[in-house]
XYZ file of N, CA, C and O in Angstrom:
508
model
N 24.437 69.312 100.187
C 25.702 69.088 99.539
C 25.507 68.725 98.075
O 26.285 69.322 97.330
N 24.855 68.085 97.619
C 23.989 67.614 96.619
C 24.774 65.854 96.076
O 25.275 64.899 96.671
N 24.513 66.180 94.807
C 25.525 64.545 93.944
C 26.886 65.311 93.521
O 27.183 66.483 93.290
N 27.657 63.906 93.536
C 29.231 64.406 92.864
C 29.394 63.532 92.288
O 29.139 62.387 92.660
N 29.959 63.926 91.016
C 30.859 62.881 89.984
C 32.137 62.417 89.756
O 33.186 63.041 89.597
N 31.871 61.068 89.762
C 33.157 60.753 89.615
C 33.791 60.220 88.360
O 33.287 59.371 87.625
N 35.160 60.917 88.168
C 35.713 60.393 86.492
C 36.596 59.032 86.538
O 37.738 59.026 86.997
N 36.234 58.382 86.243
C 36.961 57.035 86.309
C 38.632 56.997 85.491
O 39.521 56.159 85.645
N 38.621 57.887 84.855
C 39.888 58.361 83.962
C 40.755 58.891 85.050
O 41.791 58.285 85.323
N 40.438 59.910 85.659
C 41.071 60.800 86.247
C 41.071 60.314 87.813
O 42.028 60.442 88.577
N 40.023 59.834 88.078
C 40.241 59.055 89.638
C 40.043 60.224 90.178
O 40.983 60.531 90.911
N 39.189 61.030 90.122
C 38.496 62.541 91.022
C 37.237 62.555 91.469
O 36.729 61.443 91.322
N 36.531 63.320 91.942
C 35.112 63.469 91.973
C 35.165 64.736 92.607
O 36.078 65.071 93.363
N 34.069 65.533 92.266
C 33.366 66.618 91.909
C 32.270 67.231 92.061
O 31.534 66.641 91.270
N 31.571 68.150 92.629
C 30.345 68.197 92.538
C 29.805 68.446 91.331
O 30.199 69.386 90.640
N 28.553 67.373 90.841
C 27.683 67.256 89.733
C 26.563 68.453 89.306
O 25.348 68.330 89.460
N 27.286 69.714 88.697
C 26.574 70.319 87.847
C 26.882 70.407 86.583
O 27.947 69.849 86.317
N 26.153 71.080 85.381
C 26.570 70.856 83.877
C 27.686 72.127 83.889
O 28.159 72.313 82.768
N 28.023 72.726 84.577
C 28.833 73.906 84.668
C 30.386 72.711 84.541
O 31.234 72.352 83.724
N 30.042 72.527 85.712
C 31.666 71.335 86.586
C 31.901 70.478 85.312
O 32.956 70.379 84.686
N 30.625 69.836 85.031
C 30.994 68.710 84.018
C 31.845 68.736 82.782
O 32.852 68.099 82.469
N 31.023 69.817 82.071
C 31.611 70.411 81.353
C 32.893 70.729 81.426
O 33.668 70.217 80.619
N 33.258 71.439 82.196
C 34.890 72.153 82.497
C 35.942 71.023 82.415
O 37.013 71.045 81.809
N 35.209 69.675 83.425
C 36.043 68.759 83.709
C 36.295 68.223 82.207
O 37.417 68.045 81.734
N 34.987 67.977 81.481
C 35.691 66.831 80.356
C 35.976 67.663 79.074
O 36.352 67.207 77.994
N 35.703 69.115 79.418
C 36.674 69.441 78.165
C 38.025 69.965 78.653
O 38.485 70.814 77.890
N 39.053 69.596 80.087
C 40.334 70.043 80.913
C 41.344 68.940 80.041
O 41.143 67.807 79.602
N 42.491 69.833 80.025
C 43.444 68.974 79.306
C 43.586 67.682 80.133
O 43.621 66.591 79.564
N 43.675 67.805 81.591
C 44.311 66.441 82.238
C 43.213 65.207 82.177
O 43.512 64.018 82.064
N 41.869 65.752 82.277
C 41.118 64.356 81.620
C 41.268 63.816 80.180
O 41.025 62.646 79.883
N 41.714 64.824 79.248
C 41.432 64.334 77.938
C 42.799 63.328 77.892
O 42.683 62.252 77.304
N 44.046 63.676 78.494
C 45.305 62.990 78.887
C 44.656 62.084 79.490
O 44.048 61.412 78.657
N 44.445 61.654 80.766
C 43.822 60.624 80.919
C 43.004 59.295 80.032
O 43.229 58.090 79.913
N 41.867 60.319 79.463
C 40.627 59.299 78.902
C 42.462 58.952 77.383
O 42.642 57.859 76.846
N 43.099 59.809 77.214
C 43.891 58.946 76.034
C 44.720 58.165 76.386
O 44.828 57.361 75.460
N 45.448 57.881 77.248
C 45.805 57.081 78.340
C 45.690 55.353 78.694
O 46.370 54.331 78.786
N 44.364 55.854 78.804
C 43.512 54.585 79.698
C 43.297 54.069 78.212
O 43.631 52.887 78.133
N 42.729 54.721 76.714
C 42.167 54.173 75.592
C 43.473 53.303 74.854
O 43.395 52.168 74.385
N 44.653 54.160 74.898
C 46.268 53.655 74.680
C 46.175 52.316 75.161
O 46.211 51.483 74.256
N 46.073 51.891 76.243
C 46.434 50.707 76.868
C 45.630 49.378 75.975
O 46.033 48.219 76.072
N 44.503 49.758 75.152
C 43.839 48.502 74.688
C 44.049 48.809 72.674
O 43.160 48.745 71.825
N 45.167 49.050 72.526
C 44.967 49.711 71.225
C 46.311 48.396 70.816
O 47.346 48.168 71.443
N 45.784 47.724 69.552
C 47.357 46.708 69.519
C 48.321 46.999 69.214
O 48.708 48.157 69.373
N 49.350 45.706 68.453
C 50.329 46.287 68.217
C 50.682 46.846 66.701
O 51.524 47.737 66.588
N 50.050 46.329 65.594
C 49.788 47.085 64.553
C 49.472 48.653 64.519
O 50.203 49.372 63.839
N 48.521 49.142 65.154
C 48.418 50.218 65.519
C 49.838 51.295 66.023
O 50.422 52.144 65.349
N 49.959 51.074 66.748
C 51.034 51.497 67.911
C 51.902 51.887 67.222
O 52.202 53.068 67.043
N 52.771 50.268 66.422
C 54.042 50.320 65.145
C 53.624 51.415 64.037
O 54.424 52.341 63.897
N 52.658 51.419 63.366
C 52.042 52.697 62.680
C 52.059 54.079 63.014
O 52.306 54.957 62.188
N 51.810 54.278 64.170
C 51.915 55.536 64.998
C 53.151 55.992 65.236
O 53.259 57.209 65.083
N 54.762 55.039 65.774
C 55.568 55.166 65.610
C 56.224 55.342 64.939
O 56.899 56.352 65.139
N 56.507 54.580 63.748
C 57.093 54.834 62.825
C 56.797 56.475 61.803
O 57.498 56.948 60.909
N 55.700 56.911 62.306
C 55.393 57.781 61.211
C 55.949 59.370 62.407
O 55.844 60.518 61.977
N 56.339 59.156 63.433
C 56.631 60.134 64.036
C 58.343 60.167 64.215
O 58.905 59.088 64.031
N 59.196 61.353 64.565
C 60.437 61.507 64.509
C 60.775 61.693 65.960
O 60.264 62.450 66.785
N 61.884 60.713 66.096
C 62.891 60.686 67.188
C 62.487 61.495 68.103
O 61.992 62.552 67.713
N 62.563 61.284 69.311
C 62.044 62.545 70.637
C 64.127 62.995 70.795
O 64.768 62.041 71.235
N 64.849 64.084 70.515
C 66.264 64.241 70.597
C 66.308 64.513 72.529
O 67.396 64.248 73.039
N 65.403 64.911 73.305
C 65.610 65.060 74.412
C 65.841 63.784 75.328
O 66.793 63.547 76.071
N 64.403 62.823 75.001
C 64.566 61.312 75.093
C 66.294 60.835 75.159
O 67.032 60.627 76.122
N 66.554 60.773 73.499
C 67.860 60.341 72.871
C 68.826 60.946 73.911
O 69.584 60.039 74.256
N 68.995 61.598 74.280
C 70.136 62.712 74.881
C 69.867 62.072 76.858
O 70.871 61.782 77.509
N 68.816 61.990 77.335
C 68.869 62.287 78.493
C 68.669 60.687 78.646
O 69.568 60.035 79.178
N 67.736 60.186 78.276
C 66.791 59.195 78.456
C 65.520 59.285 79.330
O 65.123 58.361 80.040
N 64.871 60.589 79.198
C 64.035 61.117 79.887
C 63.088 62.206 79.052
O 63.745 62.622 78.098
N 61.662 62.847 79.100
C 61.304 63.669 78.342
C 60.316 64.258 79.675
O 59.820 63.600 80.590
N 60.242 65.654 79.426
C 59.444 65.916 80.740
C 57.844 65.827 80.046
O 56.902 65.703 80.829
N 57.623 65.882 78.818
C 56.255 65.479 78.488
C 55.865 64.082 78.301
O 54.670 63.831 78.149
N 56.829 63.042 78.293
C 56.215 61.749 78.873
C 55.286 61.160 77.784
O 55.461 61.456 76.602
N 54.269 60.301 78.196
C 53.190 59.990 77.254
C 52.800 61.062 76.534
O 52.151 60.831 75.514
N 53.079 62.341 76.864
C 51.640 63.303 75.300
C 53.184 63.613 74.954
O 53.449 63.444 76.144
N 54.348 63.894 74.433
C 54.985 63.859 73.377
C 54.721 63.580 72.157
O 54.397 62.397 72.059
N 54.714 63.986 71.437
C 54.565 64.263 69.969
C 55.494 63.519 69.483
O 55.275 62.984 68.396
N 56.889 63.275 70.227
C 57.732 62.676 68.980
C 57.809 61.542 69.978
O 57.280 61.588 71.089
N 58.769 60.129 69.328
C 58.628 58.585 69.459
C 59.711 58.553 70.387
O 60.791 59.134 70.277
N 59.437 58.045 71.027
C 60.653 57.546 72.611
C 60.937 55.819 72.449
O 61.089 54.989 73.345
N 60.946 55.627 70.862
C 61.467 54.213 70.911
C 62.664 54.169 70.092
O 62.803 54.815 69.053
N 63.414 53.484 70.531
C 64.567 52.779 69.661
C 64.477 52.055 68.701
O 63.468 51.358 68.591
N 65.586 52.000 67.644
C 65.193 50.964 67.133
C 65.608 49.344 67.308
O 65.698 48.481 66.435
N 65.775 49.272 68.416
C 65.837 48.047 69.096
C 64.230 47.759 69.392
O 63.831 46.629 69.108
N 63.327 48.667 69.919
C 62.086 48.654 70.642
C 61.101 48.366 69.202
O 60.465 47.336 68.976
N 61.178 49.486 68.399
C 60.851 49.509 66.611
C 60.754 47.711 65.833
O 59.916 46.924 65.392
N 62.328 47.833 66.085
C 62.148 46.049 65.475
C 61.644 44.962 66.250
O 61.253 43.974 65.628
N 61.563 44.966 67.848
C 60.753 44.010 68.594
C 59.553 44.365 68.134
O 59.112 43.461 67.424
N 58.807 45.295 68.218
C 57.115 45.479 68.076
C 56.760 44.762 66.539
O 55.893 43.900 66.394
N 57.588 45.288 65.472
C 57.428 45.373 64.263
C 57.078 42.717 64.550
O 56.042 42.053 64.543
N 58.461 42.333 64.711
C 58.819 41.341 64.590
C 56.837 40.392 65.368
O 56.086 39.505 64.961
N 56.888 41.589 66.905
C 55.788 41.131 67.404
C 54.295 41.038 66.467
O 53.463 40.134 66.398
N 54.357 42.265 65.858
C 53.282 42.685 64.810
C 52.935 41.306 63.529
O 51.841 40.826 63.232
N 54.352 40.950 62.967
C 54.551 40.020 61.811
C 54.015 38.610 62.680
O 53.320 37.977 61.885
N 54.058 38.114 63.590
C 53.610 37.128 64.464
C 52.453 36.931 64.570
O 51.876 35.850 64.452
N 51.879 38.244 64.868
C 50.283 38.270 65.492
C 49.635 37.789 63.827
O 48.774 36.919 63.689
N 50.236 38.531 62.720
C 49.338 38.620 61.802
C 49.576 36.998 61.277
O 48.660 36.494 60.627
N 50.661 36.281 61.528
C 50.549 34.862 60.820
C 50.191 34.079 61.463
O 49.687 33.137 60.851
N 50.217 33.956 63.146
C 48.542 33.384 63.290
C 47.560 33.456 63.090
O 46.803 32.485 63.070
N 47.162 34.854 62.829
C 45.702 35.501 62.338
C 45.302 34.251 60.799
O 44.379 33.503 60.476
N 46.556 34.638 60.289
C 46.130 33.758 58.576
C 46.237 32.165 58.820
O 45.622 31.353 58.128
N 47.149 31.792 59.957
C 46.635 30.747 60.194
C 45.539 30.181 60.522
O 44.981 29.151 60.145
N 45.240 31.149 61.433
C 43.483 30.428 61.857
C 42.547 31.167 61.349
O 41.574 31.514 62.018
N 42.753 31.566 59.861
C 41.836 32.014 58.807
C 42.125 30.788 58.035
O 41.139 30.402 57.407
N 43.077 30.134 57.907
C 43.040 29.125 56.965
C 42.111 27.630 57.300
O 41.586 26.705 56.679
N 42.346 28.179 58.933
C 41.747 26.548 59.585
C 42.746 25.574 59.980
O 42.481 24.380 60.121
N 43.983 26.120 60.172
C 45.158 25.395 60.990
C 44.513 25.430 62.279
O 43.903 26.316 62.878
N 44.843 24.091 62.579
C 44.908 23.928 64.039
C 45.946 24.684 64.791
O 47.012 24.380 64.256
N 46.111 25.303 65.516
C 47.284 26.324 65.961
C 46.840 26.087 67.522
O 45.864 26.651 68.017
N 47.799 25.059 68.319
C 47.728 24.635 69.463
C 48.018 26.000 70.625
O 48.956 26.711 70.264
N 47.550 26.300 71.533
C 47.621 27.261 71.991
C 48.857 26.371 73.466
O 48.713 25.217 73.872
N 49.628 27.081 73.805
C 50.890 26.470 74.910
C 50.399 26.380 76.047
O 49.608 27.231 76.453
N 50.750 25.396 76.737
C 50.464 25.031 78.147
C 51.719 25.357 79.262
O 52.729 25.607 78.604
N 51.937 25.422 80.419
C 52.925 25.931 81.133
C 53.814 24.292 80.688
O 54.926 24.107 80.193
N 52.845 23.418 81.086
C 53.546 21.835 81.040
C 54.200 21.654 79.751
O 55.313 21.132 79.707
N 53.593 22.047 78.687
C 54.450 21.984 77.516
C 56.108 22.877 77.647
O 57.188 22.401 77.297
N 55.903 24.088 78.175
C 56.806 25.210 78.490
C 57.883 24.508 79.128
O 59.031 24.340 78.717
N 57.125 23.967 80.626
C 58.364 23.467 81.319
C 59.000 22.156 81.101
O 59.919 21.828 81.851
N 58.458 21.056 79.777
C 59.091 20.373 79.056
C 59.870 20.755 78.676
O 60.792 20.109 79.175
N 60.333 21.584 77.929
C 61.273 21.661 76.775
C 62.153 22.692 77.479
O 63.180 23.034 76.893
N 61.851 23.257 78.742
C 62.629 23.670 79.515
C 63.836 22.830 79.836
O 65.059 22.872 79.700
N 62.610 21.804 80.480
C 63.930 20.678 81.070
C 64.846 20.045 80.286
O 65.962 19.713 80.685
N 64.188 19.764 78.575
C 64.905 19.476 77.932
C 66.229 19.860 77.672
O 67.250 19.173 77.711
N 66.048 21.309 77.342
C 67.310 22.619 77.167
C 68.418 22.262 78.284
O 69.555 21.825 78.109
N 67.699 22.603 79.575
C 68.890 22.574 80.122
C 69.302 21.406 80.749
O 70.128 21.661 81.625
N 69.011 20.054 80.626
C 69.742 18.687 80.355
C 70.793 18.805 79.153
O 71.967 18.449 79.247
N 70.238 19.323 78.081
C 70.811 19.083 77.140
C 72.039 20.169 77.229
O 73.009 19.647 76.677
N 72.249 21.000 77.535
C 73.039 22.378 78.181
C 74.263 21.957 79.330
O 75.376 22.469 79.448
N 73.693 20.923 80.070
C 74.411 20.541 81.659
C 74.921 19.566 80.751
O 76.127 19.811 80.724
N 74.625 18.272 79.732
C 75.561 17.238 79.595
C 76.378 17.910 78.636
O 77.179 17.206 78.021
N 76.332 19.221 78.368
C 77.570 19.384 77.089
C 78.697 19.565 78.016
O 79.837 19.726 77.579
């Protein structure tokens, strides 16, 4: 039977010759894949860059659906989605300069969280 390979992108396996191999990693659905799986660790600076420089998907807009999905060429965000990332983006980078400056920049605890939780809505229930 011999060895088979398996693509961790694609979640397949194969029998292992340079013939197969080949075919497989130059096939559109792995290269979709391996861009895919690489998408998921790419931030949000990036991303907002990529978006912004591409035009409206009109099928998206119209249906709320695109049958090409992730490999679309054009942007399937709003600008509701546009100004969250962007707002997220301006965040990331002023902690960054914060703790380039040497601010202490306390990182949140759930207990801190569910303080000021309770606070809110005490303060919410006695109005």
């Amino acid at each position: 039977m011999g060895k088979r390979y398996f693509c961790d992108y694609c979640d397949r396996s194969f029998q292992d010759n340079l013939h197969n191999r080949k075919k497989h990693l130059n096939g559109v659905q792995h290269l979709r894949a391996k861009r895919v799986w690489y998408d998921l660790f790419r931030d949000a600076a990036a991303i907002l860059q990529e978006e912004q420089t591409k035009k409206p998907c009109r099928k998206f807009l119209q249906t709320g659906q695109c049958d090409f999905g992730s490999n679309c060429r054009f942007s399937h965000m709003t600008e509701q989605d546009l100004e969250k990332l962007s707002a997220q983006v301006q965040g990331e980078q002023r902690l960054k300069e914060l703790r380039q400056e040497g601010a202490d920049v306390p990182l949140g605890t759930i207990e801190d969280w569910l303080e000021k939780r309770a606070k809110r809505l005490s303060t919410t229930q006695s109005n």
